[in-house]
């Protein structure tokens, strides 16, 4: 057995209002005393002076607003990298992502691709990145994905939706300021929060489970229950706890894997552009055979918060489209092996997946 030796986020700040410290935190990282920081900011914050006025721009620093409407693409990463290289003489001092999983993943990928040759699609997979990324900072504004703590950045490429998993992917610095999540719309709060919940269920019920993953997964699950079921938290307590649940959920899958919901949700994402959080919910509705307790709990949470999950999204698909989704899902072998075990290929057939997709 050769155990993985994983890097982690090297520095983290937690606290309401900690975003105010961003300038002080990054100042010592400025290269050549003037090389720019590039801020990638979710465009939902455009015109929101409460946040934008606190972004500490200096010298040639650049602020790029980015839409989170679509999940990150390898081509988008390549374009961003090219425009940054063309705009600035100096290699940037760092990339700072401010937003949800979409923006955090873009920030990680851009930081990697500024020091690695070629196109982002060539690095989708495991441990393909050769050179360390430039300094990168993640500042989540919505909680649940664990992207702030993970060793991957999930990108849709021409051939697949797959992460750049590497030792250089994790952020050098994360700022956890739960205040930044206060305006997240309720449905989105639930979808992204359920990403965390599903990480816990898939990790805790997987064959890869070990004490490391379990300790984080159990804590995250306990927090999810407090937040989504028990209902005796103030709004602030709930936001604080969800930010930590996301962190723990992400840590839990670092040393294990996700499972059936994620594999199938990637298929929906690749073919139909369904976003990760809501995609997991759409799939999870139908996974009682695989995660009976988790699905029951999920349904109770969905009812309690009166959240609508899109239905019938696969109603009009053709066989070749089902095949595309099934191919994407089945290509994620470690997810199935974690969920089902080494013999998963005997258990998970194309017909089974098709029947599940047809229900969605
Ligand atoms: P997101 O970043 O796609 O954002 C969802 C919506 O919430 C967007 O409309 C965004 O503008 C809005 N939003 C974000 N913060 C807000 C705020 N404070 N106020 C109001 N609106 C706000 O959502 P997400 O669920 O965090 O991220 C999904 C992405 O994360 C997917 O691309 C998925 O692949 C990725 N992901 C990555 C990892 C990882 O480990 N790298 C893990 C899970 C998911
Ligand atoms: Zn996820």
mmCIF file of C-alpha atoms and ligand atoms in Angstrom:
data_model
loop_
_atom_site.group_PDB
_atom_site.id
_atom_site.type_symbol
_atom_site.label_atom_id
_atom_site.label_comp_id
_atom_site.label_asym_id
_atom_site.label_seq_id
_atom_site.Cartn_x
_atom_site.Cartn_y
_atom_site.Cartn_z
ATOM 1 C CA UNK A 1 0.000 0.000 0.000
ATOM 2 C CA UNK A 2 1.361 3.356 -0.982
ATOM 3 C CA UNK A 3 -0.423 6.104 0.937
ATOM 4 C CA UNK A 4 -1.048 9.426 -0.725
ATOM 5 C CA UNK A 5 0.849 12.385 0.629
ATOM 6 C CA UNK A 6 -1.531 15.283 0.096
ATOM 7 C CA UNK A 7 -0.861 18.989 0.334
ATOM 8 C CA UNK A 8 -3.451 21.143 2.076
ATOM 9 C CA UNK A 9 -4.430 24.794 2.035
ATOM 10 C CA UNK A 10 -1.456 26.343 3.777
ATOM 11 C CA UNK A 11 -3.178 29.305 5.393
ATOM 12 C CA UNK A 12 -6.749 30.035 6.369
ATOM 13 C CA UNK A 13 -8.551 32.898 8.075
ATOM 14 C CA UNK A 14 -12.018 32.425 9.519
ATOM 15 C CA UNK A 15 -14.367 35.087 10.782
ATOM 16 C CA UNK A 16 -17.096 37.591 9.999
ATOM 17 C CA UNK A 17 -15.465 40.620 8.436
ATOM 18 C CA UNK A 18 -12.152 38.851 7.815
ATOM 19 C CA UNK A 19 -12.466 39.870 4.159
ATOM 20 C CA UNK A 20 -11.302 43.322 5.318
ATOM 21 C CA UNK A 21 -7.861 41.830 5.933
ATOM 22 C CA UNK A 22 -7.364 40.775 2.330
ATOM 23 C CA UNK A 23 -5.035 43.682 1.509
ATOM 24 C CA UNK A 24 -2.780 43.001 4.493
ATOM 25 C CA UNK A 25 -2.758 39.289 3.767
ATOM 26 C CA UNK A 26 -1.662 39.525 0.142
ATOM 27 C CA UNK A 27 0.700 42.512 0.414
ATOM 28 C CA UNK A 28 3.766 40.426 1.358
ATOM 29 C CA UNK A 29 3.157 38.190 -1.662
ATOM 30 C CA UNK A 30 3.547 40.962 -4.214
ATOM 31 C CA UNK A 31 6.423 40.133 -6.561
ATOM 32 C CA UNK A 32 9.008 42.666 -7.782
ATOM 33 C CA UNK A 33 7.162 45.157 -5.570
ATOM 34 C CA UNK A 34 4.628 45.823 -8.318
ATOM 35 C CA UNK A 35 3.540 42.728 -10.267
ATOM 36 C CA UNK A 36 -0.240 42.682 -10.363
ATOM 37 C CA UNK A 37 -2.767 40.643 -8.476
ATOM 38 C CA UNK A 38 -5.631 39.483 -10.671
ATOM 39 C CA UNK A 39 -9.001 39.350 -8.943
ATOM 40 C CA UNK A 40 -11.557 37.020 -10.501
ATOM 41 C CA UNK A 41 -14.886 38.090 -9.033
ATOM 42 C CA UNK A 42 -18.374 36.637 -9.574
ATOM 43 C CA UNK A 43 -20.283 39.211 -11.608
ATOM 44 C CA UNK A 44 -23.184 38.915 -9.188
ATOM 45 C CA UNK A 45 -21.121 41.427 -7.146
ATOM 46 C CA UNK A 46 -20.847 43.995 -9.930
ATOM 47 C CA UNK A 47 -22.244 47.228 -8.510
ATOM 48 C CA UNK A 48 -22.242 45.825 -4.980
ATOM 49 C CA UNK A 49 -20.012 48.461 -3.429
ATOM 50 C CA UNK A 50 -20.108 46.829 -0.011
ATOM 51 C CA UNK A 51 -17.925 44.078 -1.430
ATOM 52 C CA UNK A 52 -16.137 45.730 -4.342
ATOM 53 C CA UNK A 53 -15.023 48.789 -2.386
ATOM 54 C CA UNK A 54 -13.134 46.441 -0.095
ATOM 55 C CA UNK A 55 -11.127 44.788 -2.879
ATOM 56 C CA UNK A 56 -7.640 46.203 -2.324
ATOM 57 C CA UNK A 57 -6.557 47.223 -5.842
ATOM 58 C CA UNK A 58 -3.076 48.723 -6.228
ATOM 59 C CA UNK A 59 -0.461 49.216 -8.982
ATOM 60 C CA UNK A 60 -1.615 47.365 -12.106
ATOM 61 C CA UNK A 61 -3.963 45.027 -10.278
ATOM 62 C CA UNK A 62 -6.837 43.891 -12.407
ATOM 63 C CA UNK A 63 -10.400 43.051 -11.463
ATOM 64 C CA UNK A 64 -12.244 40.761 -13.855
ATOM 65 C CA UNK A 65 -15.947 40.120 -13.332
ATOM 66 C CA UNK A 66 -16.877 36.629 -14.382
ATOM 67 C CA UNK A 67 -20.296 35.119 -14.867
ATOM 68 C CA UNK A 68 -21.053 31.964 -12.888
ATOM 69 C CA UNK A 69 -23.984 31.228 -15.178
ATOM 70 C CA UNK A 70 -22.037 28.370 -16.724
ATOM 71 C CA UNK A 71 -19.542 26.139 -15.031
ATOM 72 C CA UNK A 72 -15.886 26.685 -15.953
ATOM 73 C CA UNK A 73 -14.595 25.426 -19.269
ATOM 74 C CA UNK A 74 -11.035 24.594 -20.252
ATOM 75 C CA UNK A 75 -11.350 27.041 -23.178
ATOM 76 C CA UNK A 76 -12.411 29.795 -20.784
ATOM 77 C CA UNK A 77 -9.338 29.145 -18.654
ATOM 78 C CA UNK A 78 -7.108 29.320 -21.742
ATOM 79 C CA UNK A 79 -8.684 32.620 -22.814
ATOM 80 C CA UNK A 80 -8.283 34.152 -19.380
ATOM 81 C CA UNK A 81 -4.657 33.092 -19.178
ATOM 82 C CA UNK A 82 -3.920 34.479 -22.602
ATOM 83 C CA UNK A 83 -5.556 37.807 -21.865
ATOM 84 C CA UNK A 84 -3.675 38.103 -18.565
ATOM 85 C CA UNK A 85 -0.367 37.382 -20.290
ATOM 86 C CA UNK A 86 -1.104 39.887 -23.041
ATOM 87 C CA UNK A 87 -2.254 42.617 -20.649
ATOM 88 C CA UNK A 88 0.593 42.454 -18.143
ATOM 89 C CA UNK A 89 4.323 42.633 -18.698
ATOM 90 C CA UNK A 90 5.062 40.963 -15.377
ATOM 91 C CA UNK A 91 3.952 37.513 -14.394
ATOM 92 C CA UNK A 92 1.132 38.207 -11.886
ATOM 93 C CA UNK A 93 1.846 38.085 -8.171
ATOM 94 C CA UNK A 94 -1.264 36.042 -7.620
ATOM 95 C CA UNK A 95 -4.810 35.119 -8.559
ATOM 96 C CA UNK A 96 -7.615 35.825 -6.129
ATOM 97 C CA UNK A 97 -10.962 34.123 -6.693
ATOM 98 C CA UNK A 98 -14.031 35.636 -5.024
ATOM 99 C CA UNK A 99 -17.226 33.670 -5.583
ATOM 100 C CA UNK A 100 -18.711 30.189 -5.498
ATOM 101 C CA UNK A 101 -17.247 26.919 -6.718
ATOM 102 C CA UNK A 102 -17.324 28.164 -10.296
ATOM 103 C CA UNK A 103 -15.072 31.142 -9.625
ATOM 104 C CA UNK A 104 -12.869 29.295 -7.136
ATOM 105 C CA UNK A 105 -12.218 26.568 -9.686
ATOM 106 C CA UNK A 106 -11.416 29.133 -12.365
ATOM 107 C CA UNK A 107 -8.973 30.867 -10.046
ATOM 108 C CA UNK A 108 -7.174 27.612 -9.304
ATOM 109 C CA UNK A 109 -7.027 26.633 -12.966
ATOM 110 C CA UNK A 110 -5.774 30.039 -14.130
ATOM 111 C CA UNK A 111 -3.071 30.013 -11.441
ATOM 112 C CA UNK A 112 -1.913 26.616 -12.699
ATOM 113 C CA UNK A 113 -2.036 27.473 -16.385
ATOM 114 C CA UNK A 114 0.038 30.640 -15.946
ATOM 115 C CA UNK A 115 3.056 28.448 -15.227
ATOM 116 C CA UNK A 116 2.299 25.375 -17.311
ATOM 117 C CA UNK A 117 2.525 25.158 -21.075
ATOM 118 C CA UNK A 118 -0.233 24.273 -23.483
ATOM 119 C CA UNK A 119 -3.947 24.046 -22.958
ATOM 120 C CA UNK A 120 -5.926 23.384 -19.792
ATOM 121 C CA UNK A 121 -7.579 20.311 -21.309
ATOM 122 C CA UNK A 122 -4.195 18.553 -21.345
ATOM 123 C CA UNK A 123 -4.098 18.655 -17.552
ATOM 124 C CA UNK A 124 -7.552 17.196 -16.839
ATOM 125 C CA UNK A 125 -6.871 14.056 -14.887
ATOM 126 C CA UNK A 126 -4.628 13.073 -12.012
ATOM 127 C CA UNK A 127 -1.166 14.525 -11.352
ATOM 128 C CA UNK A 128 -0.428 15.840 -14.826
ATOM 129 C CA UNK A 129 0.650 19.329 -13.727
ATOM 130 C CA UNK A 130 4.421 19.800 -13.852
ATOM 131 C CA UNK A 131 5.150 23.248 -12.445
ATOM 132 C CA UNK A 132 3.874 24.866 -9.258
ATOM 133 C CA UNK A 133 1.025 27.335 -9.804
ATOM 134 C CA UNK A 134 1.375 30.993 -8.975
ATOM 135 C CA UNK A 135 0.132 32.151 -5.555
ATOM 136 C CA UNK A 136 -3.639 31.777 -5.405
ATOM 137 C CA UNK A 137 -6.250 32.790 -2.883
ATOM 138 C CA UNK A 138 -9.811 31.497 -2.550
ATOM 139 C CA UNK A 139 -12.611 33.496 -0.971
ATOM 140 C CA UNK A 140 -15.934 31.633 -1.052
ATOM 141 C CA UNK A 141 -19.158 33.631 -1.197
ATOM 142 C CA UNK A 142 -21.473 30.613 -1.073
ATOM 143 C CA UNK A 143 -20.916 27.444 0.939
ATOM 144 C CA UNK A 144 -21.054 23.778 0.120
ATOM 145 C CA UNK A 145 -18.780 22.642 -2.688
ATOM 146 C CA UNK A 146 -15.592 22.276 -0.685
ATOM 147 C CA UNK A 147 -13.783 23.784 -3.677
ATOM 148 C CA UNK A 148 -12.062 26.117 -1.212
ATOM 149 C CA UNK A 149 -10.235 23.200 0.345
ATOM 150 C CA UNK A 150 -9.967 20.598 -2.398
ATOM 151 C CA UNK A 151 -7.091 19.405 -4.549
ATOM 152 C CA UNK A 152 -9.067 19.658 -7.771
ATOM 153 C CA UNK A 153 -10.579 22.190 -10.134
ATOM 154 C CA UNK A 154 -13.451 20.765 -12.126
ATOM 155 C CA UNK A 155 -13.508 21.840 -15.761
ATOM 156 C CA UNK A 156 -15.600 20.977 -18.756
ATOM 157 C CA UNK A 157 -13.334 20.281 -21.704
ATOM 158 C CA UNK A 158 -14.015 19.278 -25.276
ATOM 159 C CA UNK A 159 -13.974 15.614 -24.345
ATOM 160 C CA UNK A 160 -14.924 15.411 -20.724
ATOM 161 C CA UNK A 161 -15.869 17.063 -17.494
ATOM 162 C CA UNK A 162 -12.974 16.229 -15.235
ATOM 163 C CA UNK A 163 -10.825 17.921 -12.656
ATOM 164 C CA UNK A 164 -7.238 19.032 -12.742
ATOM 165 C CA UNK A 165 -6.245 17.027 -9.682
ATOM 166 C CA UNK A 166 -2.753 17.937 -8.565
ATOM 167 C CA UNK A 167 -0.564 18.880 -5.647
ATOM 168 C CA UNK A 168 -0.423 22.420 -7.067
ATOM 169 C CA UNK A 169 -4.184 22.895 -7.183
ATOM 170 C CA UNK A 170 -5.029 23.724 -3.521
ATOM 171 C CA UNK A 171 -5.148 27.377 -2.553
ATOM 172 C CA UNK A 172 -2.176 28.942 -0.775
ATOM 173 C CA UNK A 173 -4.588 31.047 1.230
ATOM 174 C CA UNK A 174 -8.302 30.867 1.958
ATOM 175 C CA UNK A 175 -10.385 33.556 3.584
ATOM 176 C CA UNK A 176 -13.573 32.228 5.163
ATOM 177 C CA UNK A 177 -15.863 35.167 5.861
ATOM 178 C CA UNK A 178 -19.430 33.887 6.267
ATOM 179 C CA UNK A 179 -20.754 37.444 5.975
ATOM 180 C CA UNK A 180 -20.046 37.241 2.241
ATOM 181 C CA UNK A 181 -22.775 34.602 1.831
ATOM 182 C CA UNK A 182 -25.627 36.696 3.171
ATOM 183 C CA UNK A 183 -27.346 37.446 -0.156
ATOM 184 C CA UNK A 184 -27.303 33.962 -1.644
ATOM 185 C CA UNK A 185 -30.804 33.151 -3.005
ATOM 186 C CA UNK A 186 -32.602 30.455 -1.040
ATOM 187 C CA UNK A 187 -32.790 27.822 -3.784
ATOM 188 C CA UNK A 188 -29.101 28.234 -4.562
ATOM 189 C CA UNK A 189 -28.274 28.061 -0.851
ATOM 190 C CA UNK A 190 -30.026 24.710 -0.751
ATOM 191 C CA UNK A 191 -28.495 23.308 -3.969
ATOM 192 C CA UNK A 192 -24.931 24.201 -3.042
ATOM 193 C CA UNK A 193 -25.530 23.174 0.587
ATOM 194 C CA UNK A 194 -26.740 19.807 -0.660
ATOM 195 C CA UNK A 195 -23.482 19.385 -2.537
ATOM 196 C CA UNK A 196 -21.864 19.270 0.890
ATOM 197 C CA UNK A 197 -24.515 16.919 2.239
ATOM 198 C CA UNK A 198 -24.041 14.568 -0.722
ATOM 199 C CA UNK A 199 -20.254 14.663 -0.257
ATOM 200 C CA UNK A 200 -20.821 13.404 3.293
ATOM 201 C CA UNK A 201 -23.250 10.656 2.333
ATOM 202 C CA UNK A 202 -21.095 9.427 -0.540
ATOM 203 C CA UNK A 203 -17.936 9.502 1.522
ATOM 204 C CA UNK A 204 -19.432 7.889 4.628
ATOM 205 C CA UNK A 205 -21.107 5.128 2.625
ATOM 206 C CA UNK A 206 -18.184 4.433 0.320
ATOM 207 C CA UNK A 207 -15.846 1.478 0.269
ATOM 208 C CA UNK A 208 -12.885 3.882 0.459
ATOM 209 C CA UNK A 209 -13.959 5.075 3.891
ATOM 210 C CA UNK A 210 -11.255 5.356 6.533
ATOM 211 C CA UNK A 211 -10.942 7.109 9.882
ATOM 212 C CA UNK A 212 -9.521 10.259 8.289
ATOM 213 C CA UNK A 213 -12.459 10.711 5.919
ATOM 214 C CA UNK A 214 -14.982 9.539 8.447
ATOM 215 C CA UNK A 215 -13.943 12.070 11.073
ATOM 216 C CA UNK A 216 -14.475 14.963 8.667
ATOM 217 C CA UNK A 217 -17.555 13.454 7.031
ATOM 218 C CA UNK A 218 -19.338 12.848 10.311
ATOM 219 C CA UNK A 219 -18.680 16.377 11.482
ATOM 220 C CA UNK A 220 -19.925 17.853 8.213
ATOM 221 C CA UNK A 221 -23.028 15.677 8.292
ATOM 222 C CA UNK A 222 -23.787 16.714 11.859
ATOM 223 C CA UNK A 223 -23.507 20.373 10.830
ATOM 224 C CA UNK A 224 -25.758 19.791 7.800
ATOM 225 C CA UNK A 225 -28.405 18.285 10.062
ATOM 226 C CA UNK A 226 -28.223 21.280 12.410
ATOM 227 C CA UNK A 227 -28.534 23.666 9.490
ATOM 228 C CA UNK A 228 -31.103 22.002 7.279
ATOM 229 C CA UNK A 229 -33.266 19.991 9.694
ATOM 230 C CA UNK A 230 -33.058 21.074 13.293
ATOM 231 C CA UNK A 231 -33.849 24.721 12.846
ATOM 232 C CA UNK A 232 -32.641 26.318 16.096
ATOM 233 C CA UNK A 233 -29.869 28.422 14.624
ATOM 234 C CA UNK A 234 -29.840 32.122 13.877
ATOM 235 C CA UNK A 235 -29.197 33.036 10.262
ATOM 236 C CA UNK A 236 -25.634 33.982 11.132
ATOM 237 C CA UNK A 237 -24.909 30.800 13.055
ATOM 238 C CA UNK A 238 -26.328 28.801 10.207
ATOM 239 C CA UNK A 239 -24.120 30.560 7.630
ATOM 240 C CA UNK A 240 -21.038 30.185 9.840
ATOM 241 C CA UNK A 241 -21.693 26.486 10.277
ATOM 242 C CA UNK A 242 -22.412 25.841 6.612
ATOM 243 C CA UNK A 243 -19.077 27.386 5.706
ATOM 244 C CA UNK A 244 -17.355 24.956 8.072
ATOM 245 C CA UNK A 245 -19.503 22.035 6.888
ATOM 246 C CA UNK A 246 -18.320 22.742 3.351
ATOM 247 C CA UNK A 247 -14.715 22.692 4.532
ATOM 248 C CA UNK A 248 -15.137 19.419 6.400
ATOM 249 C CA UNK A 249 -17.102 17.820 3.569
ATOM 250 C CA UNK A 250 -14.296 18.736 1.197
ATOM 251 C CA UNK A 251 -11.684 17.324 3.576
ATOM 252 C CA UNK A 252 -13.706 14.147 3.890
ATOM 253 C CA UNK A 253 -13.538 13.390 0.167
ATOM 254 C CA UNK A 254 -9.859 14.342 -0.050
ATOM 255 C CA UNK A 255 -8.935 10.959 1.355
ATOM 256 C CA UNK A 256 -11.856 9.046 -0.151
ATOM 257 C CA UNK A 257 -14.133 9.743 -3.116
ATOM 258 C CA UNK A 258 -17.623 10.796 -4.057
ATOM 259 C CA UNK A 259 -20.063 8.296 -5.508
ATOM 260 C CA UNK A 260 -23.153 7.577 -7.594
ATOM 261 C CA UNK A 261 -24.776 11.006 -7.402
ATOM 262 C CA UNK A 262 -21.646 12.789 -8.539
ATOM 263 C CA UNK A 263 -20.938 10.341 -11.350
ATOM 264 C CA UNK A 264 -24.454 10.778 -12.747
ATOM 265 C CA UNK A 265 -24.545 14.511 -12.102
ATOM 266 C CA UNK A 266 -21.390 14.907 -14.202
ATOM 267 C CA UNK A 267 -23.301 13.279 -17.064
ATOM 268 C CA UNK A 268 -26.138 15.808 -16.718
ATOM 269 C CA UNK A 269 -23.609 18.616 -16.503
ATOM 270 C CA UNK A 270 -21.701 17.538 -19.574
ATOM 271 C CA UNK A 271 -24.664 16.973 -21.878
ATOM 272 C CA UNK A 272 -27.265 19.422 -20.591
ATOM 273 C CA UNK A 273 -25.171 22.040 -18.784
ATOM 274 C CA UNK A 274 -27.011 21.279 -15.535
ATOM 275 C CA UNK A 275 -25.031 22.853 -12.719
ATOM 276 C CA UNK A 276 -23.324 20.763 -10.103
ATOM 277 C CA UNK A 277 -25.450 21.581 -7.035
ATOM 278 C CA UNK A 278 -28.869 21.263 -8.602
ATOM 279 C CA UNK A 279 -27.629 18.311 -10.674
ATOM 280 C CA UNK A 280 -26.719 16.431 -7.519
ATOM 281 C CA UNK A 281 -30.196 17.131 -6.146
ATOM 282 C CA UNK A 282 -31.886 15.955 -9.363
ATOM 283 C CA UNK A 283 -29.945 12.702 -9.203
ATOM 284 C CA UNK A 284 -30.136 12.201 -5.463
ATOM 285 C CA UNK A 285 -33.962 12.158 -5.601
ATOM 286 C CA UNK A 286 -33.682 8.725 -7.252
ATOM 287 C CA UNK A 287 -30.848 7.018 -5.388
ATOM 288 C CA UNK A 288 -32.744 5.317 -2.567
ATOM 289 C CA UNK A 289 -31.358 1.930 -3.695
ATOM 290 C CA UNK A 290 -27.822 3.159 -3.072
ATOM 291 C CA UNK A 291 -28.175 5.572 -0.166
ATOM 292 C CA UNK A 292 -31.528 4.805 1.541
ATOM 293 C CA UNK A 293 -31.000 6.826 4.717
ATOM 294 C CA UNK A 294 -29.277 9.688 2.958
ATOM 295 C CA UNK A 295 -32.048 10.019 0.400
ATOM 296 C CA UNK A 296 -34.763 9.966 3.076
ATOM 297 C CA UNK A 297 -32.977 12.702 5.001
ATOM 298 C CA UNK A 298 -32.424 14.701 1.823
ATOM 299 C CA UNK A 299 -36.130 14.545 0.971
ATOM 300 C CA UNK A 300 -37.065 15.716 4.453
ATOM 301 C CA UNK A 301 -34.733 18.701 4.066
ATOM 302 C CA UNK A 302 -36.043 19.526 0.611
ATOM 303 C CA UNK A 303 -39.636 19.461 1.907
ATOM 304 C CA UNK A 304 -38.851 21.468 4.999
ATOM 305 C CA UNK A 305 -37.374 24.286 2.935
ATOM 306 C CA UNK A 306 -39.950 23.983 0.211
ATOM 307 C CA UNK A 307 -37.396 23.730 -2.575
ATOM 308 C CA UNK A 308 -38.438 22.811 -6.105
ATOM 309 C CA UNK A 309 -36.159 20.447 -7.995
ATOM 310 C CA UNK A 310 -36.385 20.496 -11.810
ATOM 311 C CA UNK A 311 -38.145 17.437 -13.214
ATOM 312 C CA UNK A 312 -38.462 15.848 -16.605
ATOM 313 C CA UNK A 313 -35.125 17.200 -17.817
ATOM 314 C CA UNK A 314 -34.371 13.934 -19.618
ATOM 315 C CA UNK A 315 -37.892 13.449 -20.937
ATOM 316 C CA UNK A 316 -37.128 14.331 -24.558
ATOM 317 C CA UNK A 317 -33.663 12.898 -24.900
ATOM 318 C CA UNK A 318 -32.681 10.441 -27.612
ATOM 319 C CA UNK A 319 -30.814 7.196 -27.102
ATOM 320 C CA UNK A 320 -27.534 8.667 -28.303
ATOM 321 C CA UNK A 321 -27.875 11.444 -25.744
ATOM 322 C CA UNK A 322 -28.476 8.972 -22.944
ATOM 323 C CA UNK A 323 -25.381 7.178 -24.210
ATOM 324 C CA UNK A 324 -23.281 10.327 -23.876
ATOM 325 C CA UNK A 325 -24.358 10.829 -20.275
ATOM 326 C CA UNK A 326 -23.834 7.173 -19.465
ATOM 327 C CA UNK A 327 -20.340 7.270 -21.005
ATOM 328 C CA UNK A 328 -19.408 10.315 -18.933
ATOM 329 C CA UNK A 329 -20.766 8.738 -15.763
ATOM 330 C CA UNK A 330 -19.103 5.364 -16.327
ATOM 331 C CA UNK A 331 -15.750 6.945 -17.156
ATOM 332 C CA UNK A 332 -15.467 8.091 -13.535
ATOM 333 C CA UNK A 333 -14.255 4.723 -12.360
ATOM 334 C CA UNK A 334 -12.958 5.696 -8.904
ATOM 335 C CA UNK A 335 -16.385 7.088 -8.010
ATOM 336 C CA UNK A 336 -18.080 3.789 -8.836
ATOM 337 C CA UNK A 337 -15.436 1.741 -7.149
ATOM 338 C CA UNK A 338 -15.899 3.819 -4.028
ATOM 339 C CA UNK A 339 -19.687 3.589 -4.177
ATOM 340 C CA UNK A 340 -20.099 -0.085 -5.082
ATOM 341 C CA UNK A 341 -16.772 -1.840 -4.643
ATOM 342 C CA UNK A 342 -14.212 -3.495 -6.877
ATOM 343 C CA UNK A 343 -16.870 -5.549 -8.668
ATOM 344 C CA UNK A 344 -18.886 -2.461 -9.649
ATOM 345 C CA UNK A 345 -18.817 -3.304 -13.352
ATOM 346 C CA UNK A 346 -20.973 -6.346 -12.668
ATOM 347 C CA UNK A 347 -23.472 -4.288 -10.701
ATOM 348 C CA UNK A 348 -23.739 -1.051 -12.668
ATOM 349 C CA UNK A 349 -25.027 -1.674 -16.165
ATOM 350 C CA UNK A 350 -25.783 0.822 -18.890
ATOM 351 C CA UNK A 351 -29.442 -0.138 -18.664
ATOM 352 C CA UNK A 352 -29.559 0.621 -14.968
ATOM 353 C CA UNK A 353 -28.117 4.068 -15.532
ATOM 354 C CA UNK A 354 -30.443 4.723 -18.428
ATOM 355 C CA UNK A 355 -33.464 3.760 -16.319
ATOM 356 C CA UNK A 356 -32.301 6.169 -13.622
ATOM 357 C CA UNK A 357 -31.682 9.017 -16.081
ATOM 358 C CA UNK A 358 -35.136 8.429 -17.569
ATOM 359 C CA UNK A 359 -36.691 9.180 -14.186
ATOM 360 C CA UNK A 360 -34.994 12.589 -13.943
HETATM 361 P P1 LIG B 1 -21.602 28.772 -8.357
HETATM 362 O O1 LIG B 1 -20.259 29.302 -8.114
HETATM 363 O O2 LIG B 1 -21.889 28.177 -9.691
HETATM 364 O O3 LIG B 1 -22.659 29.893 -8.050
HETATM 365 C C1 LIG B 1 -24.044 29.593 -8.049
HETATM 366 C C2 LIG B 1 -24.862 30.853 -8.130
HETATM 367 O O4 LIG B 1 -24.768 31.562 -6.901
HETATM 368 C C3 LIG B 1 -24.352 31.808 -9.204
HETATM 369 O O5 LIG B 1 -25.459 32.383 -9.834
HETATM 370 C C4 LIG B 1 -23.588 32.848 -8.406
HETATM 371 O O6 LIG B 1 -23.540 34.075 -9.074
HETATM 372 C C5 LIG B 1 -24.417 32.904 -7.150
HETATM 373 N N1 LIG B 1 -23.734 33.436 -5.960
HETATM 374 C C6 LIG B 1 -22.541 33.061 -5.441
HETATM 375 N N2 LIG B 1 -22.269 33.754 -4.322
HETATM 376 C C7 LIG B 1 -23.309 34.591 -4.137
HETATM 377 C C8 LIG B 1 -23.635 35.564 -3.135
HETATM 378 N N3 LIG B 1 -22.843 35.765 -2.072
HETATM 379 N N4 LIG B 1 -24.779 36.244 -3.264
HETATM 380 C C9 LIG B 1 -25.631 36.007 -4.306
HETATM 381 N N5 LIG B 1 -25.389 35.094 -5.262
HETATM 382 C C10 LIG B 1 -24.243 34.393 -5.172
HETATM 383 O O7 LIG B 1 -22.047 27.690 -7.276
HETATM 384 P P2 LIG B 1 -21.369 26.557 -6.447
HETATM 385 O O8 LIG B 1 -22.433 25.578 -6.214
HETATM 386 O O9 LIG B 1 -20.621 27.117 -5.294
HETATM 387 O O10 LIG B 1 -20.272 25.974 -7.426
HETATM 388 C C11 LIG B 1 -20.527 25.023 -8.419
HETATM 389 C C12 LIG B 1 -19.235 24.730 -9.112
HETATM 390 O O11 LIG B 1 -18.308 24.188 -8.183
HETATM 391 C C13 LIG B 1 -19.334 23.735 -10.247
HETATM 392 O O12 LIG B 1 -18.619 24.227 -11.347
HETATM 393 C C14 LIG B 1 -18.675 22.486 -9.701
HETATM 394 O O13 LIG B 1 -18.084 21.706 -10.687
HETATM 395 C C15 LIG B 1 -17.661 23.075 -8.765
HETATM 396 N N6 LIG B 1 -17.232 22.181 -7.712
HETATM 397 C C16 LIG B 1 -15.907 22.096 -7.468
HETATM 398 C C17 LIG B 1 -15.423 21.275 -6.479
HETATM 399 C C18 LIG B 1 -13.966 21.199 -6.245
HETATM 400 O O14 LIG B 1 -13.538 20.479 -5.374
HETATM 401 N N7 LIG B 1 -13.157 21.895 -6.983
HETATM 402 C C19 LIG B 1 -16.299 20.534 -5.691
HETATM 403 C C20 LIG B 1 -17.658 20.628 -5.947
HETATM 404 C C21 LIG B 1 -18.123 21.472 -6.954
HETATM 405 ZN ZN1 LIG B 2 -19.808 17.963 -5.301
#
